[in-house]
């Protein structure tokens, strides 16, 4: 099973995270299948590769709670629902 989750990078007390598609059995800093985004909580910056995220979600990948919240703020999940033809409300 594939998950979309955060991979910690950066130095001590200055962490930033890559949003990656990774196998469930791999550890947090393990080898990722593909990098799909970037999240910096200190500078409050987010960059997402929306088409890639949508393709992984359509294939059955499960986002973790934090990645779900980040993509919800960016509107990725609404775009997925529109693509599938279901209403978000």
C-alpha atoms as an extended CHARMM CRD file, in Angstrom:
* protein
*
        89  EXT
         1         1  UNK       CA              0.0000000000        0.0000000000        0.0000000000  PROA      1               0.0000000000
         2         2  UNK       CA              1.2100000000        3.4860000000       -0.8200000000  PROA      2               0.0000000000
         3         3  UNK       CA              0.9020000000        6.4880000000        1.4730000000  PROA      3               0.0000000000
         4         4  UNK       CA              1.4360000000       10.1770000000        0.9180000000  PROA      4               0.0000000000
         5         5  UNK       CA              3.3880000000       11.3620000000        3.9360000000  PROA      5               0.0000000000
         6         6  UNK       CA              5.9770000000       13.8210000000        5.1880000000  PROA      6               0.0000000000
         7         7  UNK       CA              9.7110000000       13.1870000000        4.9970000000  PROA      7               0.0000000000
         8         8  UNK       CA             11.7740000000       15.3270000000        7.3900000000  PROA      8               0.0000000000
         9         9  UNK       CA             14.6860000000       17.3400000000        6.0050000000  PROA      9               0.0000000000
        10        10  UNK       CA             16.7420000000       20.2740000000        7.2190000000  PROA      10              0.0000000000
        11        11  UNK       CA             18.8470000000       20.8030000000       10.2900000000  PROA      11              0.0000000000
        12        12  UNK       CA             18.0570000000       20.7690000000       13.9810000000  PROA      12              0.0000000000
        13        13  UNK       CA             15.2990000000       23.2420000000       14.9650000000  PROA      13              0.0000000000
        14        14  UNK       CA             14.9100000000       24.2850000000       11.2770000000  PROA      14              0.0000000000
        15        15  UNK       CA             13.0030000000       21.3530000000        9.8470000000  PROA      15              0.0000000000
        16        16  UNK       CA             11.1270000000       21.3680000000        6.5650000000  PROA      16              0.0000000000
        17        17  UNK       CA              9.3200000000       18.4740000000        4.9790000000  PROA      17              0.0000000000
        18        18  UNK       CA              9.0020000000       16.8730000000        1.5770000000  PROA      18              0.0000000000
        19        19  UNK       CA              5.6630000000       15.3480000000        0.7430000000  PROA      19              0.0000000000
        20        20  UNK       CA              6.4230000000       11.9690000000       -0.7820000000  PROA      20              0.0000000000
        21        21  UNK       CA              4.6560000000        8.8820000000       -2.0650000000  PROA      21              0.0000000000
        22        22  UNK       CA              6.1790000000        5.9870000000       -0.1470000000  PROA      22              0.0000000000
        23        23  UNK       CA              5.4810000000        2.3400000000        0.6470000000  PROA      23              0.0000000000
        24        24  UNK       CA              3.8160000000        1.8440000000        4.0480000000  PROA      24              0.0000000000
        25        25  UNK       CA              6.5360000000       -0.5070000000        5.2530000000  PROA      25              0.0000000000
        26        26  UNK       CA              9.3590000000        2.0040000000        4.6570000000  PROA      26              0.0000000000
        27        27  UNK       CA             10.6410000000        4.2020000000        7.4720000000  PROA      27              0.0000000000
        28        28  UNK       CA             10.1150000000        7.9730000000        7.5780000000  PROA      28              0.0000000000
        29        29  UNK       CA             13.4350000000        8.8260000000        5.9020000000  PROA      29              0.0000000000
        30        30  UNK       CA             13.2990000000        5.7540000000        3.6530000000  PROA      30              0.0000000000
        31        31  UNK       CA             13.4640000000        5.7490000000       -0.1070000000  PROA      31              0.0000000000
        32        32  UNK       CA             10.4530000000        7.4690000000       -1.6360000000  PROA      32              0.0000000000
        33        33  UNK       CA              8.6930000000        6.3660000000       -4.7990000000  PROA      33              0.0000000000
        34        34  UNK       CA              8.2590000000        9.9830000000       -5.8810000000  PROA      34              0.0000000000
        35        35  UNK       CA              8.4680000000       13.4780000000       -4.4040000000  PROA      35              0.0000000000
        36        36  UNK       CA              5.1270000000       15.2210000000       -4.8190000000  PROA      36              0.0000000000
        37        37  UNK       CA              5.4720000000       18.3810000000       -2.7600000000  PROA      37              0.0000000000
        38        38  UNK       CA              7.2120000000       20.5400000000       -0.1950000000  PROA      38              0.0000000000
        39        39  UNK       CA              6.0550000000       21.9650000000        3.1610000000  PROA      39              0.0000000000
        40        40  UNK       CA              7.9160000000       24.4860000000        5.3310000000  PROA      40              0.0000000000
        41        41  UNK       CA              6.0660000000       25.1290000000        8.6120000000  PROA      41              0.0000000000
        42        42  UNK       CA              8.5170000000       27.8240000000        9.7470000000  PROA      42              0.0000000000
        43        43  UNK       CA              8.0300000000       30.0820000000        6.7020000000  PROA      43              0.0000000000
        44        44  UNK       CA              4.5000000000       28.7580000000        6.0890000000  PROA      44              0.0000000000
        45        45  UNK       CA              5.2540000000       27.7600000000        2.4770000000  PROA      45              0.0000000000
        46        46  UNK       CA              3.7020000000       24.9210000000        0.5420000000  PROA      46              0.0000000000
        47        47  UNK       CA              4.3510000000       23.6720000000       -2.9760000000  PROA      47              0.0000000000
        48        48  UNK       CA              2.3470000000       20.7500000000       -4.3540000000  PROA      48              0.0000000000
        49        49  UNK       CA              2.5340000000       18.8900000000       -7.6460000000  PROA      49              0.0000000000
        50        50  UNK       CA             -1.2530000000       18.5810000000       -7.9870000000  PROA      50              0.0000000000
        51        51  UNK       CA             -1.4770000000       16.3080000000      -11.0740000000  PROA      51              0.0000000000
        52        52  UNK       CA              0.9030000000       13.7960000000       -9.5060000000  PROA      52              0.0000000000
        53        53  UNK       CA             -0.9440000000       13.8450000000       -6.1750000000  PROA      53              0.0000000000
        54        54  UNK       CA             -4.2600000000       13.3190000000       -7.9500000000  PROA      54              0.0000000000
        55        55  UNK       CA             -2.8950000000       10.3590000000       -9.8960000000  PROA      55              0.0000000000
        56        56  UNK       CA             -1.6070000000        8.6990000000       -6.6970000000  PROA      56              0.0000000000
        57        57  UNK       CA             -4.9280000000        9.3010000000       -4.9290000000  PROA      57              0.0000000000
        58        58  UNK       CA             -6.8440000000        7.7900000000       -7.8520000000  PROA      58              0.0000000000
        59        59  UNK       CA             -4.5950000000        4.7200000000       -7.6880000000  PROA      59              0.0000000000
        60        60  UNK       CA             -5.5720000000        4.2450000000       -4.0220000000  PROA      60              0.0000000000
        61        61  UNK       CA             -2.8090000000        5.9970000000       -2.0820000000  PROA      61              0.0000000000
        62        62  UNK       CA             -3.8120000000        7.0980000000        1.4190000000  PROA      62              0.0000000000
        63        63  UNK       CA             -2.6340000000       10.4930000000        2.7350000000  PROA      63              0.0000000000
        64        64  UNK       CA             -1.6110000000       10.8150000000        6.3720000000  PROA      64              0.0000000000
        65        65  UNK       CA             -3.5290000000       13.2520000000        8.5650000000  PROA      65              0.0000000000
        66        66  UNK       CA             -1.1080000000       16.1430000000        8.0940000000  PROA      66              0.0000000000
        67        67  UNK       CA             -0.7980000000       15.6440000000        4.3400000000  PROA      67              0.0000000000
        68        68  UNK       CA             -4.5980000000       15.4320000000        4.1480000000  PROA      68              0.0000000000
        69        69  UNK       CA             -4.9030000000       18.8000000000        5.9300000000  PROA      69              0.0000000000
        70        70  UNK       CA             -2.2440000000       20.4240000000        3.7190000000  PROA      70              0.0000000000
        71        71  UNK       CA             -3.8630000000       19.1970000000        0.5140000000  PROA      71              0.0000000000
        72        72  UNK       CA             -7.3120000000       20.1940000000        1.7730000000  PROA      72              0.0000000000
        73        73  UNK       CA             -6.0910000000       23.7770000000        2.3140000000  PROA      73              0.0000000000
        74        74  UNK       CA             -4.6220000000       23.7840000000       -1.1990000000  PROA      74              0.0000000000
        75        75  UNK       CA             -7.8770000000       22.5080000000       -2.7270000000  PROA      75              0.0000000000
        76        76  UNK       CA             -6.4650000000       19.2360000000       -4.0300000000  PROA      76              0.0000000000
        77        77  UNK       CA             -9.2080000000       17.0860000000       -2.5010000000  PROA      77              0.0000000000
        78        78  UNK       CA            -11.9680000000       19.2500000000       -3.9860000000  PROA      78              0.0000000000
        79        79  UNK       CA            -10.3240000000       18.8510000000       -7.3850000000  PROA      79              0.0000000000
        80        80  UNK       CA            -10.2570000000       15.0680000000       -6.8950000000  PROA      80              0.0000000000
        81        81  UNK       CA            -13.9610000000       15.0280000000       -6.0200000000  PROA      81              0.0000000000
        82        82  UNK       CA            -14.7990000000       17.1370000000       -9.0880000000  PROA      82              0.0000000000
        83        83  UNK       CA            -12.7560000000       14.7820000000      -11.2620000000  PROA      83              0.0000000000
        84        84  UNK       CA            -14.6330000000       11.7660000000       -9.8660000000  PROA      84              0.0000000000
        85        85  UNK       CA            -17.9760000000       13.4910000000      -10.3660000000  PROA      85              0.0000000000
        86        86  UNK       CA            -19.1080000000       13.5250000000       -6.7280000000  PROA      86              0.0000000000
        87        87  UNK       CA            -20.1580000000       16.5680000000       -4.7590000000  PROA      87              0.0000000000
        88        88  UNK       CA            -18.0180000000       17.7370000000       -1.8200000000  PROA      88              0.0000000000
        89        89  UNK       CA            -21.1870000000       18.7480000000        0.0680000000  PROA      89              0.0000000000
